[in-house]
Coordinates of C-alpha atoms in Angstrom, one line a residue:
Chain B
M401 CA 0.1 0.0 0.2
G402 CA 2.9 2.8 0.6
N403 CA 5.0 1.7 -2.3
H404 CA 2.0 2.5 -4.6
V405 CA 1.2 5.9 -3.1
F406 CA 5.0 6.6 -3.3
A407 CA 5.6 4.8 -6.4
N408 CA 1.7 7.2 -7.5
Y409 CA 2.8 10.6 -5.3
G410 CA 1.4 12.4 -8.5
E411 CA -2.1 11.1 -8.9
V412 CA -2.3 10.7 -4.7
V413 CA -1.4 14.9 -5.0
A414 CA -4.1 15.3 -7.5
M415 CA -6.7 13.4 -4.9
L416 CA -6.0 15.5 -2.8
L417 CA -6.1 18.7 -4.5
F418 CA -9.0 17.9 -5.9
G419 CA -10.5 17.1 -2.8
I420 CA -9.7 20.0 -1.4
G421 CA -11.6 21.5 -4.6
F422 CA -14.5 19.8 -4.2
T423 CA -14.9 20.6 -0.3
N424 CA -14.3 24.2 -1.2
L425 CA -17.0 24.7 -3.9
L426 CA -18.9 23.6 -2.6
L427 CA -18.8 24.3 1.6
Q428 CA -17.6 28.2 1.5
K429 CA -20.2 30.9 1.4
N430 CA -18.0 33.1 -0.2
M431 CA -18.7 32.9 -3.9
I432 CA -15.0 33.5 -4.4
K433 CA -14.1 31.2 -2.8
K434 CA -16.7 28.4 -4.7
I435 CA -15.2 29.4 -7.9
I436 CA -11.4 29.4 -6.8
G437 CA -12.4 25.9 -5.1
L438 CA -13.7 25.7 -8.6
N439 CA -10.5 26.0 -10.7
I440 CA -9.0 24.0 -8.1
M441 CA -11.1 21.0 -8.4
D442 CA -10.6 20.9 -12.4
T443 CA -6.5 21.8 -12.2
A444 CA -6.8 18.7 -10.4
V445 CA -7.9 16.2 -13.4
Y446 CA -5.9 17.8 -15.6
L447 CA -2.9 16.8 -12.7
F448 CA -4.2 13.2 -13.1
L449 CA -4.9 12.9 -16.8
A450 CA -1.3 14.2 -17.2
E451 CA 0.9 12.7 -15.2
K452 CA -1.6 9.5 -16.9
G453 CA -0.6 10.8 -20.1
Y454 CA 3.3 11.0 -18.8
I455 CA 6.1 8.1 -20.0
E456 CA 9.0 8.6 -18.6
G457 CA 11.9 9.4 -20.8
H458 CA 10.1 9.4 -23.5
L459 CA 9.5 12.6 -25.7
A460 CA 7.0 15.1 -26.8
P461 CA 4.8 14.1 -29.1
I462 CA 5.8 16.5 -31.7
V463 CA 7.4 14.2 -35.6
V464 CA 10.5 15.8 -35.7
N465 CA 13.0 13.4 -37.2
G466 CA 10.5 11.9 -39.3
D467 CA 10.9 9.4 -36.3
L468 CA 7.9 7.7 -36.4
N469 CA 8.7 5.4 -33.5
P470 CA 5.9 4.9 -30.7
E471 CA 8.5 4.0 -28.6
T472 CA 9.7 7.8 -28.2
Y473 CA 6.6 10.3 -27.0
I474 CA 4.5 10.1 -24.7
N475 CA 0.6 9.5 -24.7
P476 CA -0.3 12.7 -26.6
I477 CA -4.6 11.7 -26.0
P478 CA -5.0 13.5 -22.0
S479 CA -2.9 16.2 -23.2
G480 CA -5.4 16.8 -25.5
L481 CA -8.0 16.1 -22.7
V482 CA -6.7 18.6 -20.8
L483 CA -6.3 21.1 -23.5
T484 CA -10.3 20.1 -23.7
G485 CA -10.6 20.9 -20.0
I486 CA -9.4 23.6 -19.6
V487 CA -11.4 25.2 -22.6
V488 CA -14.7 24.1 -21.0
S489 CA -12.9 25.5 -17.3
V490 CA -12.6 29.0 -18.3
S491 CA -15.7 29.8 -20.3
V492 CA -17.0 28.0 -16.5
T493 CA -15.6 30.0 -14.4
A494 CA -16.0 33.1 -17.0
L495 CA -20.0 32.2 -16.8
M496 CA -19.4 32.0 -12.4
L497 CA -17.8 34.9 -12.5
S498 CA -19.9 36.7 -14.1
L499 CA -23.3 36.1 -12.2
T500 CA -21.2 36.8 -8.8
I501 CA -20.9 39.9 -10.5
R502 CA -24.2 41.1 -11.0
L503 CA -25.3 39.9 -7.3
Y504 CA -22.9 42.1 -5.8
R505 CA -24.1 44.9 -7.8
R506 CA -27.9 44.2 -7.1
Y507 CA -27.1 43.0 -2.8
H508 CA -23.3 44.2 -2.3
T509 CA -22.2 40.6 -1.0
L510 CA -20.5 37.7 -1.6
D511 CA -21.7 35.3 0.6
L512 CA -24.6 33.0 -0.7
D513 CA -26.5 32.6 1.8
E514 CA -27.1 36.1 3.6
I515 CA -28.5 36.9 -0.7
T516 CA -31.2 34.0 0.0
T517 CA -32.3 35.1 3.3
R518 CA -32.7 38.8 1.9
L519 CA -34.6 37.2 -0.5
K520 CA -36.8 35.6 1.4
K521 CA -37.8 38.2 3.1
E522 CA -38.5 40.1 0.5
G523 CA -40.5 37.2 0.2
R524 CA -40.2 37.9 -4.1
Chain I
M1369 CA -24.5 4.6 -46.6
E1370 CA -28.4 5.8 -46.5
F1371 CA -28.3 9.7 -47.0
V1372 CA -31.0 9.4 -44.3
L1373 CA -27.3 8.1 -42.2
N1374 CA -26.1 11.7 -41.2
F1375 CA -28.6 13.2 -40.6
P1376 CA -28.3 12.9 -37.0
C1377 CA -25.1 14.7 -37.6
F1378 CA -26.9 17.1 -39.5
S1379 CA -29.1 18.2 -36.8
I1380 CA -25.8 18.5 -33.8
L1381 CA -24.7 20.8 -36.3
L1382 CA -27.9 22.5 -37.4
A1383 CA -28.3 23.8 -34.1
M1384 CA -25.2 25.1 -33.0
F1385 CA -25.3 27.1 -35.9
A1386 CA -29.0 28.1 -35.5
A1387 CA -27.2 29.5 -32.2
I1388 CA -24.7 31.4 -33.9
I1389 CA -26.3 32.6 -36.0
S1390 CA -29.3 33.7 -33.6
S1391 CA -26.4 36.2 -32.3
V1392 CA -26.4 38.6 -34.4
L1393 CA -30.2 38.4 -35.3
K1394 CA -33.7 40.1 -33.6
G1395 CA -35.6 38.4 -31.5
R1396 CA -38.6 37.9 -34.6
G1397 CA -36.3 36.3 -36.9
A1398 CA -34.4 34.9 -33.5
K1399 CA -37.7 33.4 -33.2
I1400 CA -38.5 32.2 -36.4
L1401 CA -35.2 30.8 -37.4
N1402 CA -35.7 28.6 -33.7
T1403 CA -39.3 27.2 -34.7
F1404 CA -37.7 25.8 -39.0
V1405 CA -34.8 24.5 -36.7
V1406 CA -36.8 22.5 -34.2
S1407 CA -39.2 21.3 -36.7
L1408 CA -36.4 20.5 -39.0
V1409 CA -34.4 18.6 -36.7
G1410 CA -38.0 16.5 -35.2
L1411 CA -38.5 15.9 -39.1
M1412 CA -35.6 14.2 -39.2
S1413 CA -35.1 12.2 -36.0
L1414 CA -39.0 11.4 -37.6
A1415 CA -36.9 9.8 -40.5
V1416 CA -34.4 8.6 -38.2
L1417 CA -36.5 6.4 -35.8
I1418 CA -38.0 5.3 -39.4
F1419 CA -35.3 3.8 -40.8
T1420 CA -34.5 2.5 -38.2
V1421 CA -37.1 1.1 -37.0
R1422 CA -37.6 -0.7 -39.6
T1423 CA -34.8 -1.8 -40.4
G1424 CA -34.2 -2.7 -36.6
E1425 CA -30.5 -2.1 -37.0
C1426 CA -28.0 0.3 -34.3
Y1427 CA -25.7 2.4 -36.9
V1428 CA -22.3 3.6 -36.5
Y1429 CA -21.1 7.1 -37.7
V1430 CA -17.8 8.3 -37.8
M1431 CA -16.6 11.3 -37.7
G1432 CA -13.8 12.8 -39.4
H1433 CA -10.9 10.3 -41.4
F1434 CA -9.8 8.2 -38.4
P1435 CA -10.5 5.3 -37.9
A1436 CA -11.8 3.3 -35.0
P1437 CA -10.4 3.0 -31.7
L1438 CA -8.9 6.5 -32.2
G1439 CA -11.7 9.2 -34.1
N1440 CA -15.1 10.3 -32.2
E1441 CA -18.1 8.5 -33.5
L1442 CA -21.8 9.0 -33.4
R1443 CA -23.6 6.0 -32.2
F1444 CA -28.1 6.2 -33.1
G1445 CA -30.3 2.8 -33.7
A1446 CA -34.3 3.4 -32.9
L1447 CA -34.4 4.3 -29.4
E1448 CA -31.7 7.0 -29.7
A1449 CA -33.6 8.9 -32.6
G1450 CA -37.2 8.3 -30.9
M1451 CA -35.8 10.1 -27.8
A1452 CA -34.4 13.0 -30.1
L1453 CA -37.8 13.4 -31.9
F1454 CA -39.6 13.4 -28.8
F1455 CA -37.3 16.4 -27.4
A1456 CA -38.2 18.7 -29.9
V1457 CA -41.0 18.2 -29.9
I1458 CA -41.8 19.1 -26.8
M1459 CA -39.0 21.7 -26.8
L1460 CA -41.2 23.1 -29.3
L1461 CA -44.7 22.8 -27.3
S1462 CA -42.9 24.0 -24.9
L1463 CA -41.9 27.4 -26.9
N1464 CA -44.7 28.1 -28.3
G1465 CA -46.7 27.9 -24.8
G1466 CA -44.1 30.4 -23.4
R1467 CA -43.9 32.7 -26.3
R1468 CA -46.0 35.1 -24.4
K1469 CA -44.2 34.9 -21.2
I1470 CA -41.0 35.2 -23.5
K1471 CA -41.9 38.2 -25.1
L1472 CA -43.3 40.4 -21.1
E1473 CA -40.4 38.9 -19.4
I1474 CA -37.9 39.1 -21.3
A1475 CA -35.7 43.2 -22.3
E1476 CA -36.3 42.7 -25.7
N1477 CA -33.2 43.5 -27.1
K1478 CA -31.4 40.5 -25.0
E1479 CA -35.1 38.3 -26.3
H1480 CA -32.2 36.4 -30.2
L1481 CA -30.4 35.9 -26.6
Y1482 CA -32.6 33.5 -25.2
Y1483 CA -32.9 31.8 -28.6
V1484 CA -29.3 31.2 -28.6
M1485 CA -29.2 29.5 -25.5
V1486 CA -32.6 27.7 -27.1
N1487 CA -30.8 26.7 -29.6
L1488 CA -27.6 25.4 -27.8
L1489 CA -29.5 23.6 -25.8
L1490 CA -30.8 21.5 -28.7
S1491 CA -27.6 20.5 -29.7
S1492 CA -26.4 19.4 -26.3
L1493 CA -28.2 18.1 -26.1
L1494 CA -28.9 15.4 -29.3
A1495 CA -25.6 15.4 -29.1
L1496 CA -25.8 14.1 -25.5
V1497 CA -28.7 11.4 -27.2
Y1498 CA -26.2 10.2 -30.7
T1499 CA -22.7 10.3 -28.9
N1500 CA -20.7 7.6 -28.6
D1501 CA -17.1 9.2 -27.1
L1502 CA -17.1 9.8 -23.2
F1503 CA -14.8 12.5 -23.5
T1504 CA -17.1 14.0 -26.5
A1505 CA -20.3 13.7 -23.6
Y1506 CA -19.0 15.2 -20.6
V1507 CA -18.0 18.9 -24.1
F1508 CA -22.0 18.4 -24.3
V1509 CA -22.8 18.4 -20.6
E1510 CA -21.3 21.5 -19.7
I1511 CA -22.3 23.4 -22.5
N1512 CA -25.6 21.4 -21.8
T1513 CA -25.8 23.5 -18.1
I1514 CA -23.9 26.2 -19.7
S1515 CA -27.2 27.2 -22.0
A1516 CA -29.6 25.8 -18.9
C1517 CA -27.8 28.9 -16.6
G1518 CA -29.2 31.4 -19.4
L1519 CA -32.3 29.8 -19.1
I1520 CA -32.7 30.5 -15.9
M1521 CA -31.3 33.6 -15.2
I1522 CA -32.3 35.1 -18.7
T1523 CA -35.3 36.7 -16.7
E1524 CA -32.4 39.3 -14.5
H1525 CA -34.6 38.5 -11.5
G1526 CA -33.1 38.9 -8.9
R1527 CA -34.2 34.9 -7.1
C1528 CA -33.2 33.9 -11.3
I1529 CA -30.1 35.1 -10.7
E1530 CA -29.8 33.7 -7.3
A1531 CA -31.0 30.2 -8.3
A1532 CA -29.0 30.3 -11.8
M1533 CA -25.6 30.3 -9.3
R1534 CA -27.0 27.8 -7.3
Y1535 CA -27.7 26.2 -10.1
M1536 CA -24.1 26.3 -12.0
I1537 CA -22.4 25.3 -8.5
M1538 CA -24.4 22.0 -8.0
S1539 CA -23.6 21.3 -11.8
L1540 CA -20.5 21.8 -11.4
L1541 CA -19.7 19.0 -8.3
G1542 CA -21.4 17.0 -10.2
S1543 CA -19.3 17.3 -13.3
G1544 CA -16.1 17.5 -12.0
L1545 CA -17.7 13.5 -10.2
F1546 CA -18.2 12.4 -13.7
L1547 CA -14.9 14.4 -15.1
I1548 CA -12.8 12.5 -12.6
G1549 CA -15.0 9.3 -13.2
I1550 CA -14.5 9.5 -17.4
C1551 CA -11.2 10.0 -16.6
I1552 CA -9.5 7.0 -14.5
L1553 CA -12.2 5.1 -16.8
Y1554 CA -10.3 5.5 -20.0
D1555 CA -6.4 5.4 -17.0
L1556 CA -8.3 1.2 -16.3
T1557 CA -9.6 0.8 -19.6
G1558 CA -7.1 2.9 -22.5
H1559 CA -10.1 4.1 -24.4
L1560 CA -12.2 7.0 -24.4
L1561 CA -14.9 5.5 -27.8
M1562 CA -17.9 3.7 -25.6
S1563 CA -18.1 0.1 -27.4
Y1564 CA -14.6 0.3 -26.8
I1565 CA -14.9 1.0 -23.2
H1566 CA -16.7 -1.9 -22.9
T1567 CA -14.8 -5.1 -24.4
S1568 CA -11.8 -4.2 -22.1
I1569 CA -13.6 -3.4 -19.1
E1570 CA -15.3 -7.0 -19.1
A1571 CA -11.6 -8.5 -19.5
I1572 CA -11.1 -6.6 -16.8
V1573 CA -13.8 -7.6 -14.8
E1574 CA -13.0 -11.7 -16.6
A1575 CA -9.4 -11.2 -15.1
G1576 CA -10.6 -9.6 -11.7
T1577 CA -8.2 -7.3 -11.2
Y1578 CA -8.9 -4.2 -10.3
S1579 CA -12.5 -4.4 -8.9
V1580 CA -12.5 -1.4 -6.1
P1581 CA -11.2 1.2 -8.7
L1582 CA -13.9 -0.3 -11.1
L1583 CA -16.9 0.3 -8.3
V1584 CA -15.4 3.5 -7.4
T1585 CA -15.5 4.8 -11.0
I1586 CA -19.6 3.6 -11.7
A1587 CA -19.8 6.1 -8.3
L1588 CA -17.9 8.5 -9.3
I1589 CA -19.7 8.8 -12.8
V1590 CA -23.2 7.9 -11.4
V1591 CA -23.0 10.6 -8.9
G1592 CA -22.2 13.2 -10.7
L1593 CA -25.2 12.5 -12.5
A1594 CA -27.1 12.5 -10.3
I1595 CA -26.7 15.4 -9.4
K1596 CA -26.5 17.0 -12.3
S1597 CA -30.1 15.4 -13.0
A1598 CA -31.2 16.2 -9.2
L1599 CA -32.2 13.6 -8.0
F1600 CA -33.9 13.4 -4.1
P1601 CA -31.1 14.4 -1.6
F1602 CA -29.7 17.2 -4.2
H1603 CA -32.7 18.5 -5.8
A1604 CA -32.1 22.2 -3.3
W1605 CA -31.9 24.1 -6.4
L1606 CA -34.4 22.8 -8.4
P1607 CA -37.7 24.6 -7.1
D1608 CA -36.1 28.3 -7.2
A1609 CA -35.0 27.2 -10.4
Y1610 CA -37.9 26.2 -11.9
G1611 CA -40.4 28.1 -9.5
Y1612 CA -39.2 32.3 -10.9
S1613 CA -37.7 31.7 -14.4
T1614 CA -39.7 32.4 -17.2
V1615 CA -41.6 29.5 -18.0
S1616 CA -40.7 28.0 -20.9
S1617 CA -37.5 27.3 -18.9
A1618 CA -39.4 25.8 -16.1
A1619 CA -41.0 23.3 -19.0
M1620 CA -37.6 22.7 -20.7
L1621 CA -35.5 22.0 -17.2
S1622 CA -37.9 20.2 -16.3
S1623 CA -38.6 17.8 -19.2
L1624 CA -35.6 17.8 -20.5
V1625 CA -32.4 19.1 -19.3
S1626 CA -32.3 16.5 -16.7
K1627 CA -34.1 13.9 -18.6
G1628 CA -31.0 14.2 -21.0
Y1629 CA -28.4 13.9 -18.9
I1630 CA -30.6 10.4 -17.2
F1631 CA -30.2 9.2 -21.0
L1632 CA -26.6 9.5 -20.8
L1633 CA -26.8 7.9 -17.6
I1634 CA -28.5 5.2 -19.4
K1635 CA -26.3 5.3 -21.1
L1636 CA -23.2 4.9 -19.9
M1637 CA -25.0 1.4 -17.7
Y1638 CA -26.0 -0.7 -21.4
R1639 CA -22.5 0.8 -23.9
V1640 CA -19.8 1.9 -21.3
I1641 CA -19.8 -0.2 -18.3
G1642 CA -22.7 -2.9 -19.4
F1643 CA -25.7 -3.9 -18.3
P1644 CA -25.1 -7.4 -15.0
I1645 CA -21.6 -5.4 -14.4
F1646 CA -23.8 -2.7 -13.4
A1647 CA -26.7 -4.7 -12.2
N1648 CA -24.2 -6.5 -9.8
S1649 CA -22.1 -3.8 -8.6
K1650 CA -24.6 -2.1 -5.4
V1651 CA -24.2 1.2 -6.7
I1652 CA -27.1 0.0 -8.1
D1653 CA -29.3 -1.0 -4.3
V1654 CA -28.2 3.2 -3.7
L1655 CA -30.0 4.3 -7.2
F1656 CA -33.0 2.2 -5.5
V1657 CA -33.0 4.0 -1.8
F1658 CA -32.6 7.3 -3.5
G1659 CA -35.0 7.0 -6.0
I1660 CA -37.2 6.2 -3.0
A1661 CA -36.5 8.1 -1.0
G1662 CA -37.0 10.8 -3.2
M1663 CA -40.3 10.2 -4.2
I1664 CA -42.0 10.5 -0.8
M1665 CA -39.5 13.1 -0.1
G1666 CA -40.8 15.3 -3.4
S1667 CA -44.2 14.1 -2.5
L1668 CA -44.3 15.3 1.3
S1669 CA -42.5 19.2 0.0
A1670 CA -45.2 19.6 -2.2
I1671 CA -47.0 19.3 -0.5
R1672 CA -46.5 21.8 1.7
E1673 CA -46.1 24.6 -0.7
N1674 CA -47.8 26.7 -1.5
D1675 CA -46.6 28.2 -5.1
I1676 CA -48.7 27.0 -7.4
R1677 CA -45.1 26.6 -10.1
R1678 CA -42.8 25.5 -6.0
M1679 CA -45.4 22.8 -5.8
I1680 CA -45.3 22.1 -9.5
S1681 CA -41.1 22.1 -9.4
Y1682 CA -40.7 19.4 -6.1
S1683 CA -43.6 17.2 -8.3
S1684 CA -40.3 17.1 -10.5
V1685 CA -38.1 15.5 -8.2
A1686 CA -41.1 13.0 -6.7
Q1687 CA -40.8 12.1 -10.6
I1688 CA -36.6 11.7 -10.8
G1689 CA -37.2 9.2 -7.9
Y1690 CA -39.2 6.8 -9.9
I1691 CA -37.0 7.0 -12.5
Y1692 CA -33.9 6.3 -10.7
M1693 CA -36.0 3.4 -8.5
G1694 CA -36.6 2.2 -11.8
F1695 CA -32.6 1.9 -12.3
G1696 CA -32.3 0.6 -9.3
L1697 CA -34.7 -2.7 -9.7
G1698 CA -32.0 -3.6 -12.3
T1699 CA -33.6 -5.7 -14.6
M1700 CA -34.7 -4.8 -18.0
A1701 CA -38.5 -4.5 -17.2
G1702 CA -37.2 -1.8 -14.9
M1703 CA -35.4 0.0 -17.5
V1704 CA -38.4 -0.4 -19.7
A1705 CA -40.3 1.0 -17.2
S1706 CA -37.1 4.1 -16.2
I1707 CA -37.8 4.7 -20.3
F1708 CA -41.2 5.2 -20.3
H1709 CA -42.1 7.6 -17.2
I1710 CA -38.6 9.6 -18.8
L1711 CA -41.5 10.8 -22.2
S1712 CA -44.1 10.3 -20.1
H1713 CA -43.3 12.8 -17.7
A1714 CA -41.8 15.0 -20.0
A1715 CA -45.2 15.4 -21.9
T1716 CA -46.6 16.2 -18.6
K1717 CA -45.0 17.9 -16.7
S1718 CA -44.5 20.5 -19.6
L1719 CA -48.3 20.5 -19.8
L1720 CA -48.7 21.4 -16.4
F1721 CA -46.1 24.3 -15.9
V1722 CA -47.3 26.3 -19.2
S1723 CA -51.1 25.3 -18.2
A1724 CA -50.1 26.3 -14.1
V1725 CA -49.0 29.7 -15.8
G1726 CA -52.2 30.0 -18.1
L1727 CA -53.8 30.4 -14.2
T1728 CA -51.6 32.4 -12.8
D1729 CA -51.6 35.4 -15.5
V1730 CA -55.4 35.0 -15.0
S1731 CA -55.4 35.3 -10.8
G1732 CA -53.7 39.1 -11.1
N1733 CA -49.4 36.8 -11.3
H1734 CA -50.2 36.0 -7.8
K1735 CA -49.4 32.2 -7.7
D1736 CA -50.6 31.4 -3.7
F1737 CA -52.9 29.0 -4.1
E1738 CA -55.9 31.5 -2.2
Q1739 CA -55.6 33.7 -6.0
L1740 CA -55.6 30.7 -7.7
T1741 CA -59.6 30.0 -6.2
G1742 CA -61.5 29.3 -9.3
A1743 CA -59.2 30.1 -12.0
A1744 CA -60.2 27.4 -13.8
Y1745 CA -63.4 29.0 -15.2
R1746 CA -61.3 32.7 -15.7
N1747 CA -59.5 30.5 -18.5
K1748 CA -61.3 27.4 -19.6
A1749 CA -58.6 25.8 -21.5
A1750 CA -55.4 26.5 -19.0
G1751 CA -58.0 24.6 -16.9
V1752 CA -58.7 21.6 -18.1
A1753 CA -55.3 21.6 -19.6
F1754 CA -54.3 21.9 -15.7
T1755 CA -56.6 18.9 -14.7
V1756 CA -55.6 16.2 -18.1
G1757 CA -51.3 17.0 -16.2
A1758 CA -53.4 16.2 -12.3
L1759 CA -54.6 13.2 -12.9
S1760 CA -51.6 11.8 -15.7
M1761 CA -49.3 12.5 -12.5
V1762 CA -52.1 10.8 -9.9
G1763 CA -51.2 8.0 -12.7
I1764 CA -55.2 7.8 -13.3
P1765 CA -56.5 5.3 -16.6
A1766 CA -55.5 6.0 -20.0
F1767 CA -53.5 9.7 -19.4
S1768 CA -49.8 8.5 -19.7
G1769 CA -48.7 8.7 -15.7
F1770 CA -51.4 5.4 -15.6
V1771 CA -48.8 3.5 -17.8
S1772 CA -45.5 4.6 -16.6
K1773 CA -46.5 3.2 -12.6
L1774 CA -48.3 0.1 -14.5
L1775 CA -44.6 -0.6 -15.8
F1776 CA -43.2 0.4 -12.8
A1777 CA -44.6 -2.3 -10.2
Q1778 CA -44.5 -5.0 -12.9
A1779 CA -41.3 -4.2 -13.6
A1780 CA -40.7 -5.3 -9.2
M1781 CA -42.6 -7.6 -9.7
D1782 CA -39.9 -9.8 -10.6
Q1783 CA -37.6 -8.5 -8.4
H1784 CA -38.2 -10.2 -5.5
E1785 CA -36.2 -8.2 -2.6
K1786 CA -36.6 -5.3 -3.8
M1787 CA -40.4 -6.1 -4.0
L1788 CA -42.1 -5.6 -1.0
P1789 CA -41.4 -1.7 -0.8
A1790 CA -40.3 -0.7 -4.5
L1791 CA -45.1 -1.6 -4.1
I1792 CA -45.4 -0.1 -0.5
V1793 CA -44.1 3.6 -1.8
L1794 CA -44.9 3.2 -5.0
A1795 CA -49.1 2.8 -3.9
V1796 CA -47.5 5.7 -1.2
S1797 CA -45.8 7.5 -3.3
S1798 CA -49.3 7.3 -5.4
V1799 CA -51.6 9.0 -2.7
L1800 CA -48.9 12.0 -1.3
N1801 CA -50.2 13.2 -5.5
V1802 CA -53.3 12.6 -4.5
I1803 CA -53.3 14.3 -1.8
Y1804 CA -51.3 18.0 -3.5
F1805 CA -53.0 17.2 -7.3
M1806 CA -56.4 17.2 -6.7
K1807 CA -56.6 19.4 -3.2
T1808 CA -55.3 22.5 -6.5
V1809 CA -57.4 20.9 -9.0
I1810 CA -60.2 21.4 -6.8
R1811 CA -59.2 24.5 -6.1
I1812 CA -58.6 26.0 -9.7
Y1813 CA -62.3 24.9 -9.9
T1814 CA -64.3 26.8 -6.8
P1815 CA -65.7 29.0 -8.1
V1816 CA -65.3 32.6 -6.7
Q1817 CA -66.4 35.8 -6.8
T1818 CA -63.2 38.5 -7.8
G1819 CA -62.0 41.1 -10.0
Y1820 CA -59.3 39.4 -12.0
P1821 CA -61.2 39.2 -15.3
S1822 CA -61.7 36.5 -18.1
V1823 CA -59.2 35.6 -20.8
R1824 CA -61.3 33.7 -23.5
A1825 CA -60.0 31.0 -25.4
K1826 CA -60.1 33.0 -29.3
E1827 CA -58.1 35.8 -27.9
N1828 CA -55.0 33.5 -27.3
K1829 CA -54.5 31.5 -30.4
L1830 CA -51.3 29.3 -29.8
F1831 CA -51.2 29.5 -26.2
V1832 CA -54.5 27.2 -26.8
V1833 CA -53.7 25.0 -29.5
T1834 CA -49.7 24.4 -27.7
L1835 CA -51.9 22.8 -24.0
I1836 CA -54.7 21.2 -27.2
C1837 CA -51.3 19.6 -28.8
F1838 CA -50.4 17.8 -24.7
I1839 CA -52.9 17.5 -23.7
V1840 CA -53.2 15.1 -26.8
L1841 CA -49.0 13.8 -27.3
N1842 CA -50.2 12.6 -22.8
V1843 CA -53.5 10.3 -24.5
L1844 CA -51.3 9.5 -27.0
L1845 CA -49.2 7.9 -24.5
G1846 CA -51.5 6.3 -22.2
M1847 CA -53.2 5.1 -25.0
C1848 CA -51.2 3.6 -27.0
S1849 CA -48.3 2.0 -24.3
Q1850 CA -47.9 -0.2 -26.5
P1851 CA -45.8 -0.2 -29.3
I1852 CA -43.9 2.4 -27.4
T1853 CA -42.7 0.1 -24.9
E1854 CA -42.5 -2.4 -27.8
W1855 CA -40.0 0.4 -29.6
I1856 CA -38.4 1.1 -26.7
V1857 CA -38.2 -2.8 -26.0
Q1858 CA -36.6 -2.8 -29.9
G1859 CA -34.0 0.1 -28.5
L1860 CA -32.8 -1.0 -26.0
N1861 CA -31.8 -3.9 -27.8
V1862 CA -29.4 -3.1 -29.8
F1863 CA -28.7 -0.6 -27.4
A1864 CA -25.7 -2.1 -26.6

């Protein structure tokens, strides 16, 4: 068990970060901190993917000298997935931030629970 | 290759390009384009449905020039084509039912943006239905989330923005779990195409290795999609999002968005994990327990609610519980019942939302029951439609809800361990449904003198026609259940 954890420390760190991000997104009251949690969570997934795609001693998957031997390069698919994932997470973060700005302008607070109680009090 | 096999790919691209073009159109142009695109997608799906039902086979459509293990694929049979057709029909009807409200509640310079979101939603739903690639599914899940968020917050009401924020937070938690799940799955199997993953998983299970990671992966993916489709403990965002957004959004969110995720989950169960392996894992019991908990708790919350839109929203929680309970039975019959309930719930819930708005309109826009007293006399069409929806939800024969309850009960009979809880909860939940829906129906048919003006059917023809279409759809699902269940069984047989 200990051996495995040590050998795959990158994946272990990625999972820990995922947990940290997930709990932050779920439990923080402050919306900016929630968004930070979201980004930690997504980045942890990219770390996991990069760690999985990397093969010790192999090169980046760019063909230079006509060398088409797959033994030379690392697995390119996880890198592609990371790129796609980054695009998705950027757009989601932008959307969350714009929602936060909307709410802050209207209620002058970043605390989502306080906004909810205030809305309930208004009764609309 | 038959030309008709291109249609699924065309319909996804068509909806996506319509979304791009709509962003530079005026509100009216965007509306016409959207209506055209949704109808065209419906017609194309109908053609694919007829073709696939006739041949009874499943087709793989290769996107791009890379052959199978590397490239991206669409895969469709009778079930997928039928779902796409159904989604297009419900979307068109919900939009038509809420057309006047869209004009009223959305600022004029933002109206075309609403149709951008609707087109994006359609394209992502179609992609979720047709795709055979896990990572593509993830990307379209996110597009679906973003466009649904846009649909909720478009009215710029404070309550809507708060609901959109809560919806985004829960959805992102769900998609985070889903993403890490498919990453581990990719790590285990080395494939992203669903059929190839399935082959690898079968090999893994046969060899008996990696049983814990596989179980964790299944759990992560299922929990992620369950959060996104608002299974019981994760439903906190739902009543606000459905209750305060504009009516077309509420109808589409409850009947399409959550169903898109559930359809993806069915696909994962059958095509990726493989149904026997999924049914043997403990995850299925968890789904069963949360499903029956949702059936009871959703109905109880609906009884306590004093706002007609929020009451219908809580009833959605209960109906999602039914669907997950069907999955939890772990049999083919349970799955057929769940898929039928997806159709019947989508048809009924959008009908209820649209007709409820007709009722609140003639009650001075109040949504509480006291003001709604006698509303069915002031708007007769909406009253009749709401009654039909309520009867269908309760499970009166001749309407669609009855058939799905019957199918659930039959499916439960075959499953000895889960028979008793399933049947008891089905009965209790039906009684609870009767309490809150019949309470509402009696309330709106109580004659009372109020100052609110009544609406004649002639004044709003589109609304009345939409309601009639909804009622016909509901009765059709209820009366012609035999061919529909046969279609579902045929589709499921070639699904994996």
